[in-house]
Amino acid sequence: MEVRRRNPKSTAPRGGKDVGSIGASARLQASDALPLPIRHTNLLFSALFAASLVYLMRRWREKIRSSSPLHVVGLAEIFAIFGLIASLIYLLSFFGIAFVQSIVSSSDDEEDFVLSKTAAPTPAPAPAPAPCALLGSPDAAPEKMPVEDEEIVASVVGGKIPSYVLESKLGDCRRAAGIRREALRRITGRGLEGLPLDGFDYGSILGQCCELPVGYVQLPVGIAGPLILDGREYYIPMATTEGCLVASTNRGCKAIGASGGAQSVVMKDGMSRAPAVRLPSARRAAELKAFMEEPANLDTLSVVFNRSSRFARLQGVQCALAGRNLYMRFTCSTGDAMGMNMVSKGVQNVLDYLETDFPDMDVISISGNFCSDKKPAAVNWIEGRGKSVVCEATIKEEVVKKVLKTTVPALVELNVIKNLAGSAVAGALGGFNAHASNIVSAIYIATGQDPAQNVESSQCITMMEAVNDGKDLHISVTMPSIEVGTVGGGTQLASQAACLDLLGVKGANVESPGSNARLLATIVAGGVLAGELSLLSALAAGQLVKSHMKYNRSSKDVTKAAS
Ligand code: ADP
């Protein structure tokens, strides 16, 4: 593999940035200054070395035989000695320095996440072209790259340039992604043809959403709705690859709309972060717990906590002990942001402040898992995290029959046996629902939320009961931990912002900070309500058909009952 190909253009500036800085970090070789291609230069000096050596050996052998003094040299011998020394210096600098550099750069790579052959895991066997056939071969490039980019690709492949510095060094995020992608292709032998590169604003994710980009994944976005919620219409964007999900949610929205709409209430709005600290003894940890939970201290703690943001407002601190370790669960409102950064900054302020009165406090971690972020935990299910929302609707008897093609008693019975008893049998933690996470994940991805928070955001208990003399169906979803924001993170990206805009909750709500995020949380719950209604109806209808078959009812009756 030729990693030291020289090209005079490689140091030419491009895109207003000095690409020479890349060359510098690629550790320029002395041989780069030569006017010939490196392969020819190597050949020339090797030949010179061999020729000079052979000539001098012959001459010395003749002199020894003829007993002539060795130090008396002719012009030809002087030239040969000069050629020998010059070629020796060249060959040593070429191979010796490259060898040393390879040792130095490989030790750098141990610390850096570098796209290099040595750092990359061994690729799985590829059915298509053998990876070796592609490695380092510019001819294998699917698209023609400018010569200077070829040079950088080779340096990334050779591990001389860490892949992660490309954006900062080139000052051109699209170009950096293209170079990284080509290096990846050469290292792995995989083409990534289906993964688009163009048509994305790589500048918008820099330092915010994704590192080391090589393209973007396309996801279809479907629309369910209108969802009539609290007297307004919403068309819900859902990014998913699960067939039937959008259609089913859409059917649920139709049933809710035909029954006069759903209503929602936000019971709590507070993001939490719980650092873990250790004290010399359990008694001392209990003293700190008492201090933190003393209502008279909340004002002081709030002043300290709130000073790093206009929007973070401390609501309270809940503590738990494990031996001499103390877990302090801070909860605060975060405006329209989901709020993890905000709450973490506030917590750090308080930890710094506590060092004066509790100098023996040892901060183990700013997150001690009592928060609890992106993990199933009872604390979120009981106390809530983010927005705690209940959404309800009363579905009319005829809508249950005509739109959902089932009956109220069948739905109520199914909900008890499946969502309540079945989930209890399974030892569920907030999983008392049919498929809340389907809707939560699809809306989260479409609107730029953190999809990993689907873990606790999908905690939901679905309740169903017959009302109005047993004719109509009352359905509700209670979701204590919907973690959403309309500013920060992925919400500012073009596609995600468009989906937020469709819902009328894009960005910060200037008049009433936090209103956009709370509204989004109610829409998520409304979508879940529609999804639960539709899937449970499908299951209930299926079960009816089966049970009718089992008990030998006529097919006519079965059709009637199920439609
Ligand atoms: P998170 O805390 O969810 O991780 P960020 O760290 O991006 O999100 O914080 C949100 C940023 O947006 C903060 O810098 C905050 O000052 C700013 N901001 C502007 N308007 C609002 C608003 N209405 N609500 C919350 N944050 C806002």
Coordinates of C-alpha atoms and ligand atoms in Angstrom, one line a residue:
M1 CA 0.0 0.0 0.0
E2 CA 1.4 3.3 -1.0
V3 CA 0.8 5.7 1.8
R4 CA 3.5 8.3 0.9
R5 CA 2.5 9.3 -2.5
R6 CA 3.6 12.8 -3.1
N7 CA 1.7 15.4 -4.9
P8 CA 2.7 19.1 -5.1
K9 CA -0.9 20.2 -5.0
S10 CA -1.6 18.5 -1.7
T11 CA -0.7 21.6 0.3
A12 CA -2.8 23.9 -1.8
P13 CA -5.5 25.7 0.2
R14 CA -9.1 24.6 -0.4
G15 CA -12.3 25.9 0.9
G16 CA -10.6 28.8 2.5
K17 CA -8.7 26.5 4.9
D18 CA -5.1 25.5 4.9
V19 CA -5.0 21.8 3.9
G20 CA -1.3 22.1 4.6
S21 CA -2.1 21.7 8.3
I22 CA -3.4 18.2 7.4
G23 CA -0.2 17.5 5.7
A24 CA 1.7 18.6 8.8
S25 CA -0.3 16.3 11.0
A26 CA 0.4 13.6 8.4
R27 CA 4.1 14.2 9.2
L28 CA 5.6 15.3 5.9
Q29 CA 8.6 13.2 4.6
A30 CA 11.9 14.7 3.4
S31 CA 11.3 12.8 0.2
D32 CA 8.2 14.8 -0.4
A33 CA 10.4 17.7 -1.7
L34 CA 11.7 15.6 -4.6
P35 CA 10.6 16.4 -8.1
L36 CA 9.9 12.7 -9.2
P37 CA 7.2 10.3 -8.1
I38 CA 8.3 8.5 -5.0
R39 CA 8.4 5.1 -6.7
H40 CA 10.9 6.3 -9.3
T41 CA 13.0 8.1 -6.7
N42 CA 13.2 5.0 -4.6
L43 CA 14.2 2.9 -7.6
L44 CA 16.9 5.5 -8.6
F45 CA 18.5 5.6 -5.2
S46 CA 18.4 1.8 -4.7
A47 CA 20.1 1.4 -8.1
L48 CA 22.7 4.0 -7.3
F49 CA 23.4 2.4 -3.9
A50 CA 23.9 -1.1 -5.5
A51 CA 26.0 0.2 -8.4
S52 CA 28.3 2.3 -6.2
L53 CA 28.7 -0.6 -3.8
V54 CA 29.5 -3.1 -6.5
Y55 CA 32.0 -0.7 -8.2
L56 CA 33.8 0.1 -5.0
M57 CA 34.1 -3.5 -3.9
R58 CA 35.6 -4.4 -7.3
R59 CA 38.1 -1.6 -7.1
W60 CA 39.1 -2.4 -3.6
R61 CA 39.6 -6.1 -4.5
E62 CA 41.8 -5.1 -7.4
K63 CA 43.9 -2.8 -5.2
I64 CA 44.4 -5.4 -2.6
R65 CA 45.5 -7.9 -5.2
S66 CA 47.9 -5.4 -6.7
S67 CA 49.0 -4.2 -3.3
S68 CA 48.1 -0.6 -4.2
P69 CA 47.3 1.8 -1.3
L70 CA 43.5 1.9 -0.6
H71 CA 43.4 5.6 0.3
V72 CA 44.6 6.7 -3.1
V73 CA 41.4 7.2 -5.1
G74 CA 40.6 8.2 -8.6
L75 CA 37.7 10.5 -9.8
A76 CA 35.4 7.5 -10.6
E77 CA 35.9 6.2 -7.1
I78 CA 35.2 9.6 -5.5
F79 CA 31.9 9.7 -7.5
A80 CA 31.1 6.1 -6.4
I81 CA 31.8 6.9 -2.7
F82 CA 29.6 10.1 -3.0
G83 CA 26.8 8.1 -4.6
L84 CA 27.0 5.4 -2.0
I85 CA 26.8 7.9 0.9
A86 CA 24.0 9.9 -0.8
S87 CA 21.9 6.8 -1.5
L88 CA 22.5 5.4 1.9
I89 CA 21.3 8.7 3.5
Y90 CA 18.2 8.7 1.3
L91 CA 17.3 5.1 1.9
L92 CA 17.8 5.4 5.7
S93 CA 15.6 8.5 5.8
F94 CA 12.9 6.9 3.7
F95 CA 12.6 3.5 5.4
G96 CA 14.1 4.3 8.8
I97 CA 11.9 7.4 9.5
A98 CA 8.8 5.7 8.1
F99 CA 9.5 2.8 10.5
V100 CA 9.8 5.1 13.5
Q101 CA 6.8 7.1 12.5
S102 CA 4.7 4.0 12.2
I103 CA 5.6 3.1 15.8
V104 CA 4.8 6.6 17.0
S105 CA 1.5 6.9 15.2
S106 CA 0.3 3.5 16.3
S107 CA 0.9 4.4 19.9
D108 CA -1.1 7.6 19.3
D109 CA -3.9 5.5 17.9
E110 CA -4.4 3.6 21.1
E111 CA -5.8 6.7 22.6
D112 CA -7.7 8.1 19.6
F113 CA -10.7 6.7 17.9
V114 CA -9.0 6.5 14.5
L115 CA -10.2 5.1 11.3
S116 CA -7.2 3.1 10.4
K117 CA -6.4 -0.4 9.3
T118 CA -4.7 -1.2 12.6
A119 CA -7.5 0.4 14.7
A120 CA -10.4 -1.0 12.8
P121 CA -11.9 -4.3 13.9
T122 CA -11.5 -7.1 11.4
P123 CA -14.3 -6.8 8.9
A124 CA -16.7 -9.7 8.6
P125 CA -16.1 -11.7 5.4
A126 CA -17.5 -9.8 2.5
P127 CA -19.3 -11.7 -0.2
A128 CA -18.4 -9.0 -2.7
P129 CA -14.9 -7.9 -3.7
A130 CA -12.1 -9.1 -1.4
P131 CA -11.2 -6.3 1.0
C132 CA -7.5 -6.7 0.1
A133 CA -8.2 -6.0 -3.5
L134 CA -9.5 -2.6 -2.5
L135 CA -7.2 -1.6 0.2
G136 CA -5.2 1.5 -0.7
S137 CA -6.2 1.3 -4.3
P138 CA -7.3 4.6 -5.6
D139 CA -8.6 2.9 -8.7
A140 CA -11.3 1.2 -6.6
A141 CA -12.8 4.6 -5.6
P142 CA -16.4 4.7 -6.7
E143 CA -16.3 8.4 -7.4
K144 CA -13.4 10.5 -8.6
M145 CA -11.9 12.5 -5.8
P146 CA -9.7 15.5 -6.1
V147 CA -6.0 14.6 -5.9
E148 CA -5.6 16.4 -2.6
D149 CA -8.5 14.4 -1.1
E150 CA -7.0 11.2 -2.3
E151 CA -3.9 12.1 -0.4
I152 CA -5.9 12.7 2.8
V153 CA -7.9 9.5 2.4
A154 CA -4.6 7.6 2.2
S155 CA -3.4 9.2 5.3
V156 CA -6.6 8.3 7.2
V157 CA -6.4 4.8 5.9
G158 CA -2.7 4.6 7.0
G159 CA -3.6 5.9 10.5
K160 CA -1.6 9.1 10.0
I161 CA -4.5 11.4 10.3
P162 CA -7.1 10.6 13.0
S163 CA -10.5 10.5 11.3
Y164 CA -12.1 12.7 13.9
V165 CA -9.9 15.7 13.1
L166 CA -11.1 16.0 9.5
E167 CA -13.9 18.5 10.2
S168 CA -11.8 20.9 12.2
K169 CA -8.8 20.6 9.8
L170 CA -10.7 20.9 6.6
G171 CA -13.3 23.4 7.7
D172 CA -15.7 21.6 5.3
C173 CA -18.1 19.1 7.0
R174 CA -19.4 17.5 3.8
R175 CA -15.9 17.0 2.4
A176 CA -14.8 15.5 5.8
A177 CA -17.7 13.1 5.7
G178 CA -16.8 12.1 2.1
I179 CA -13.2 11.5 2.9
R180 CA -14.0 9.5 6.0
R181 CA -16.5 7.4 4.1
E182 CA -14.0 6.7 1.3
A183 CA -11.3 5.7 3.9
L184 CA -13.9 3.4 5.6
R185 CA -14.7 1.8 2.2
R186 CA -11.0 1.1 1.6
I187 CA -10.4 -0.2 5.1
T188 CA -13.5 -2.5 5.2
G189 CA -14.0 -3.3 1.5
R190 CA -17.7 -2.4 2.0
G191 CA -19.2 0.1 -0.4
L192 CA -22.0 1.7 1.7
E193 CA -23.8 2.3 -1.6
G194 CA -27.2 2.4 0.0
L195 CA -26.2 4.9 2.6
P196 CA -26.6 8.4 1.1
L197 CA -23.9 11.0 1.6
D198 CA -25.3 14.1 -0.2
G199 CA -28.4 15.9 0.6
F200 CA -27.6 16.4 4.3
D201 CA -26.3 19.4 6.2
Y202 CA -23.3 18.0 8.0
G203 CA -22.5 21.4 9.6
S204 CA -25.8 21.2 11.5
I205 CA -24.7 18.1 13.5
L206 CA -21.1 19.2 14.2
G207 CA -20.4 19.3 17.9
Q208 CA -24.0 18.6 18.7
C209 CA -25.6 15.5 17.3
C210 CA -23.2 13.0 15.8
E211 CA -19.4 12.6 15.5
L212 CA -17.5 10.9 12.7
P213 CA -20.4 11.0 10.1
V214 CA -20.2 9.0 6.9
G215 CA -23.7 9.5 5.7
Y216 CA -27.3 9.4 7.0
V217 CA -30.0 6.8 7.3
Q218 CA -33.2 7.4 5.5
L219 CA -36.4 6.7 7.4
P220 CA -39.9 7.0 6.1
V221 CA -42.2 9.4 8.0
G222 CA -45.9 8.7 8.0
I223 CA -48.7 10.8 9.3
A224 CA -51.4 9.7 11.7
G225 CA -54.4 12.0 12.2
P226 CA -56.0 14.3 12.7
L227 CA -55.8 13.6 16.4
I228 CA -58.4 15.7 18.2
L229 CA -56.8 16.5 21.5
D230 CA -58.0 19.2 23.9
G231 CA -60.1 20.7 21.2
R232 CA -57.3 21.0 18.6
E233 CA -56.3 19.0 15.6
Y234 CA -52.8 17.4 15.3
Y235 CA -51.3 15.5 12.4
I236 CA -48.7 13.2 14.1
P237 CA -45.4 12.5 12.2
M238 CA -44.1 9.0 12.9
A239 CA -40.7 7.8 11.6
T240 CA -40.9 4.0 11.5
T241 CA -40.2 1.0 9.3
E242 CA -42.9 -1.1 11.0
G243 CA -45.7 -1.8 8.6
C244 CA -49.2 -1.1 9.9
L245 CA -48.1 1.1 12.8
V246 CA -49.0 4.4 11.3
A247 CA -52.2 2.9 9.7
S248 CA -53.2 1.5 13.1
T249 CA -52.5 4.7 15.0
N250 CA -54.5 6.6 12.3
R251 CA -57.5 4.3 12.9
G252 CA -57.2 5.0 16.6
C253 CA -57.2 8.8 15.9
K254 CA -60.3 8.3 13.7
A255 CA -62.1 6.5 16.5
I256 CA -61.1 9.2 19.0
G257 CA -62.1 12.0 16.6
A258 CA -65.5 10.4 15.9
S259 CA -66.2 10.3 19.6
G260 CA -65.5 14.0 20.3
G261 CA -61.7 13.9 20.9
A262 CA -59.3 13.2 23.8
Q263 CA -58.3 15.3 26.8
S264 CA -55.0 15.4 28.5
V265 CA -53.5 16.7 31.7
V266 CA -49.8 17.3 32.6
M267 CA -49.4 16.4 36.3
K268 CA -45.7 17.1 36.7
D269 CA -42.9 18.6 34.6
G270 CA -39.4 18.1 36.0
M271 CA -36.2 16.5 34.8
S272 CA -34.0 14.7 37.3
R273 CA -30.3 14.0 37.8
A274 CA -29.0 12.2 40.9
P275 CA -25.3 12.3 41.7
A276 CA -23.7 9.7 43.9
V277 CA -21.5 10.9 46.7
R278 CA -19.6 9.0 49.4
L279 CA -19.1 10.2 53.0
P280 CA -16.8 8.8 55.7
S281 CA -19.8 7.0 57.4
A282 CA -23.5 6.2 57.0
R283 CA -24.2 8.6 59.9
R284 CA -22.4 11.5 58.0
A285 CA -24.3 10.5 54.8
A286 CA -27.6 10.7 56.8
E287 CA -26.6 14.2 58.0
L288 CA -26.2 15.4 54.4
K289 CA -29.5 13.8 53.5
A290 CA -31.2 15.7 56.3
F291 CA -29.6 18.9 55.1
M292 CA -30.7 18.4 51.5
E293 CA -34.2 17.5 52.4
E294 CA -34.7 20.2 55.0
P295 CA -37.4 22.5 53.5
A296 CA -35.7 25.6 55.0
N297 CA -32.6 24.9 52.8
L298 CA -34.5 24.6 49.5
D299 CA -34.3 28.4 48.8
T300 CA -30.6 28.5 49.3
L301 CA -30.1 25.4 47.2
S302 CA -32.4 26.8 44.5
V303 CA -30.4 30.0 44.2
V304 CA -27.2 28.0 43.7
F305 CA -28.8 25.4 41.4
N306 CA -30.6 28.0 39.2
R307 CA -27.7 30.2 38.5
S308 CA -26.4 28.4 35.4
S309 CA -29.6 28.7 33.3
R310 CA -32.5 31.1 32.7
F311 CA -34.8 28.1 32.5
A312 CA -33.6 25.6 35.1
R313 CA -35.7 25.9 38.3
L314 CA -35.0 23.5 41.2
Q315 CA -38.2 21.8 42.4
G316 CA -36.8 19.5 45.1
V317 CA -34.2 16.9 46.1
Q318 CA -35.1 13.4 47.1
C319 CA -32.3 11.3 48.7
A320 CA -31.6 7.6 49.2
L321 CA -28.8 5.9 51.1
A322 CA -26.8 2.8 50.3
G323 CA -24.4 2.4 53.3
R324 CA -22.3 5.6 53.4
N325 CA -23.2 6.4 49.7
L326 CA -25.8 9.1 49.2
Y327 CA -27.9 9.5 46.1
M328 CA -29.5 12.9 45.7
R329 CA -32.2 13.1 43.1
F330 CA -32.5 16.7 42.0
T331 CA -35.6 17.6 40.0
C332 CA -36.0 20.8 38.1
S333 CA -38.2 22.4 35.4
T334 CA -36.2 23.0 32.1
G335 CA -38.4 25.2 29.9
D336 CA -38.8 23.8 26.4
A337 CA -35.5 21.8 26.7
M338 CA -35.6 18.1 27.5
G339 CA -33.2 19.3 30.1
M340 CA -30.4 16.8 30.8
N341 CA -27.6 19.3 30.2
M342 CA -29.5 21.9 32.2
V343 CA -30.1 19.8 35.2
S344 CA -26.5 18.4 35.2
K345 CA -25.1 22.0 35.2
G346 CA -27.4 22.9 38.2
V347 CA -26.3 19.8 40.1
Q348 CA -22.7 20.6 39.5
N349 CA -23.3 24.1 41.0
V350 CA -24.7 22.5 44.2
L351 CA -22.0 19.9 44.5
D352 CA -19.4 22.7 44.4
Y353 CA -21.4 24.7 47.0
L354 CA -21.7 21.7 49.3
E355 CA -17.9 21.3 49.5
T356 CA -17.7 24.1 52.0
D357 CA -20.0 22.5 54.6
F358 CA -19.3 18.9 53.7
P359 CA -15.6 18.9 52.8
D360 CA -15.5 15.1 53.6
M361 CA -18.0 14.5 50.8
D362 CA -16.5 12.6 47.9
V363 CA -18.3 13.0 44.6
I364 CA -18.3 9.6 42.9
S365 CA -20.3 10.5 39.8
I366 CA -22.6 13.3 38.7
S367 CA -25.0 10.5 37.7
G368 CA -25.5 7.8 40.2
N369 CA -28.4 6.0 38.3
F370 CA -31.0 7.1 40.8
C371 CA -31.9 9.7 38.1
S372 CA -32.7 7.3 36.3
D373 CA -31.8 7.9 32.6
K374 CA -32.3 5.4 29.8
K375 CA -32.8 2.4 32.1
P376 CA -35.9 0.7 33.3
A377 CA -36.4 1.9 36.9
A378 CA -39.2 2.0 39.4
V379 CA -38.2 5.5 40.6
N380 CA -39.3 7.0 37.3
W381 CA -42.5 4.9 37.2
I382 CA -43.5 6.1 40.7
E383 CA -42.0 9.6 40.9
G384 CA -42.1 10.6 37.2
R385 CA -39.4 12.1 35.1
G386 CA -39.8 14.7 32.4
K387 CA -43.5 15.2 31.8
S388 CA -46.1 13.1 33.7
V389 CA -49.2 13.0 31.5
V390 CA -52.6 11.4 31.5
C391 CA -54.7 11.3 28.3
E392 CA -58.2 10.0 28.2
A393 CA -61.2 9.6 25.8
T394 CA -64.7 8.2 25.8
I395 CA -65.3 6.2 22.7
K396 CA -68.9 5.8 21.7
E397 CA -70.4 2.3 21.4
E398 CA -71.1 2.7 17.6
V399 CA -67.6 3.9 17.0
V400 CA -66.2 0.9 18.8
K401 CA -68.3 -1.3 16.5
K402 CA -68.0 0.6 13.2
V403 CA -64.4 1.9 13.3
L404 CA -62.7 -0.5 15.7
K405 CA -64.8 -3.6 14.8
T406 CA -65.1 -4.9 18.3
T407 CA -67.2 -4.4 21.4
V408 CA -66.8 -2.5 24.6
P409 CA -67.0 -5.7 26.9
A410 CA -64.4 -7.4 24.7
L411 CA -62.0 -4.5 25.0
V412 CA -62.4 -4.1 28.7
E413 CA -61.9 -7.8 29.3
L414 CA -58.9 -7.9 27.1
N415 CA -57.3 -4.9 28.8
V416 CA -57.6 -6.5 32.2
I417 CA -56.3 -9.9 31.2
K418 CA -53.5 -8.6 28.9
N419 CA -52.3 -5.2 30.0
L420 CA -53.0 -5.6 33.7
A421 CA -52.9 -9.2 34.7
G422 CA -50.6 -10.4 31.9
S423 CA -48.1 -7.6 32.6
A424 CA -48.3 -8.4 36.4
V425 CA -47.5 -12.0 35.6
A426 CA -44.5 -10.8 33.6
G427 CA -43.3 -8.7 36.5
A428 CA -43.6 -5.6 34.3
L429 CA -42.1 -2.3 35.4
G430 CA -44.4 0.3 33.8
G431 CA -45.2 -2.0 31.0
F432 CA -49.0 -2.2 31.5
N433 CA -49.8 -1.4 28.0
A434 CA -50.0 -3.0 24.5
H435 CA -47.4 -1.1 22.5
A436 CA -46.8 2.4 23.9
S437 CA -43.1 2.2 22.9
N438 CA -44.1 1.8 19.2
I439 CA -45.7 5.2 19.1
V440 CA -43.3 6.9 21.5
S441 CA -40.2 5.7 19.4
A442 CA -41.7 6.7 16.1
I443 CA -42.6 10.2 17.3
Y444 CA -39.3 10.6 19.1
I445 CA -37.3 9.8 16.0
A446 CA -39.4 12.1 13.8
T447 CA -39.2 15.0 16.1
G448 CA -35.5 14.8 17.1
Q449 CA -35.9 13.5 20.7
D450 CA -33.4 11.1 22.2
P451 CA -34.7 7.7 21.1
A452 CA -32.8 6.0 24.0
Q453 CA -35.1 7.7 26.4
N454 CA -37.9 5.6 25.0
V455 CA -37.0 3.2 27.8
E456 CA -38.7 5.3 30.5
S457 CA -40.8 7.5 28.3
S458 CA -42.8 4.4 27.2
Q459 CA -43.8 3.5 30.7
C460 CA -47.6 3.5 30.5
I461 CA -50.6 2.0 32.1
T462 CA -53.6 1.7 29.9
M463 CA -57.0 1.6 31.6
M464 CA -60.3 0.7 30.0
E465 CA -63.8 0.6 31.5
A466 CA -67.4 0.6 30.3
V467 CA -69.2 3.8 31.0
N468 CA -72.6 5.4 30.3
D469 CA -74.6 2.3 31.5
G470 CA -71.9 0.0 30.0
K471 CA -72.5 1.3 26.4
D472 CA -69.4 3.4 25.8
L473 CA -65.7 2.8 26.5
H474 CA -63.5 5.0 28.7
I475 CA -59.9 4.6 27.9
S476 CA -56.9 6.3 29.4
V477 CA -53.1 6.2 29.2
T478 CA -51.0 7.3 32.2
M479 CA -47.4 8.0 31.3
P480 CA -45.3 9.4 34.2
S481 CA -42.0 9.9 32.3
I482 CA -42.3 11.5 28.9
E483 CA -39.0 13.1 28.3
V484 CA -39.3 15.5 25.4
G485 CA -38.0 18.9 24.3
T486 CA -38.5 21.3 21.4
V487 CA -35.1 23.0 21.7
G488 CA -31.6 21.5 21.9
G489 CA -30.3 18.1 20.7
G490 CA -31.7 16.8 17.5
T491 CA -34.7 19.1 17.5
Q492 CA -32.9 21.8 15.5
L493 CA -32.1 19.6 12.5
A494 CA -34.0 20.4 9.4
S495 CA -36.2 17.3 9.1
Q496 CA -36.9 17.0 12.8
A497 CA -37.7 20.7 13.0
A498 CA -40.1 20.4 10.1
C499 CA -42.0 17.6 12.0
L500 CA -42.1 19.8 15.2
D501 CA -43.4 22.6 13.1
L502 CA -46.2 20.4 11.7
L503 CA -47.3 20.0 15.3
G504 CA -46.9 23.7 16.0
V505 CA -44.3 23.1 18.7
K506 CA -41.1 24.1 16.9
G507 CA -38.4 25.7 19.0
A508 CA -38.8 27.7 22.2
N509 CA -42.1 29.2 23.4
V510 CA -41.1 32.8 24.1
E511 CA -44.3 33.8 25.9
S512 CA -44.6 30.8 28.0
P513 CA -41.3 28.8 28.2
G514 CA -42.0 25.1 28.6
S515 CA -45.4 25.2 26.9
N516 CA -44.1 23.7 23.6
A517 CA -42.4 20.8 25.3
R518 CA -45.5 20.1 27.5
L519 CA -47.8 20.2 24.5
L520 CA -45.5 17.8 22.6
A521 CA -45.7 15.5 25.6
T522 CA -49.5 15.5 25.5
I523 CA -49.4 14.8 21.8
V524 CA -47.2 11.8 22.4
A525 CA -49.7 10.5 25.0
G526 CA -52.5 11.2 22.6
G527 CA -50.7 9.2 19.9
V528 CA -50.2 6.3 22.4
L529 CA -53.9 6.5 23.3
A530 CA -54.8 6.1 19.6
G531 CA -52.3 3.3 19.2
E532 CA -53.5 1.4 22.3
L533 CA -57.1 1.7 21.2
S534 CA -56.5 0.4 17.7
L535 CA -54.1 -2.5 18.5
L536 CA -56.3 -3.7 21.4
S537 CA -59.3 -3.6 19.2
A538 CA -57.5 -5.7 16.5
L539 CA -56.6 -8.2 19.2
A540 CA -60.0 -8.3 20.7
A541 CA -61.6 -8.8 17.3
G542 CA -59.2 -11.6 16.5
Q543 CA -59.9 -13.2 19.8
L544 CA -63.6 -12.9 19.2
V545 CA -63.3 -14.7 15.9
K546 CA -61.3 -17.4 17.4
S547 CA -63.6 -17.9 20.4
H548 CA -66.6 -18.0 18.1
M549 CA -65.0 -20.6 16.0
K550 CA -64.1 -22.6 19.1
Y551 CA -67.7 -22.6 20.4
N552 CA -69.1 -23.5 17.0
R553 CA -71.0 -20.4 16.3
S554 CA -72.1 -19.9 12.7
S555 CA -69.8 -17.9 10.4
K556 CA -72.5 -15.4 9.9
D557 CA -72.6 -14.7 13.7
V558 CA -68.8 -14.4 13.8
T559 CA -68.7 -11.8 11.0
K560 CA -71.4 -9.9 12.8
A561 CA -69.7 -10.0 16.1
A562 CA -66.3 -9.0 14.6
S563 CA -67.5 -6.2 12.4
Ligands
ADP1 P1 -30.8 19.9 27.2 O1 -30.7 20.6 28.5 O2 -32.2 19.4 26.9 O3 -29.8 18.9 26.9 P2 -29.6 22.1 25.8 O4 -28.4 21.8 26.6 O5 -29.4 22.3 24.4 O6 -30.7 21.0 26.1 O7 -30.3 23.4 26.5 C1 -31.2 24.2 25.9 C2 -30.6 25.5 25.4 O8 -31.7 26.3 24.8 C3 -30.1 26.3 26.6 O9 -29.0 26.9 26.2 C4 -31.2 27.3 26.9 O10 -30.7 28.5 27.4 C5 -31.8 27.5 25.5 N1 -33.2 27.9 25.4 C6 -33.7 28.9 24.7 N2 -35.0 29.0 24.9 C7 -35.4 28.0 25.8 C8 -36.6 27.6 26.3 N3 -37.8 28.2 26.1 N4 -36.6 26.6 27.2 C9 -35.4 25.9 27.4 N5 -34.2 26.3 26.9 C10 -34.2 27.3 26.1

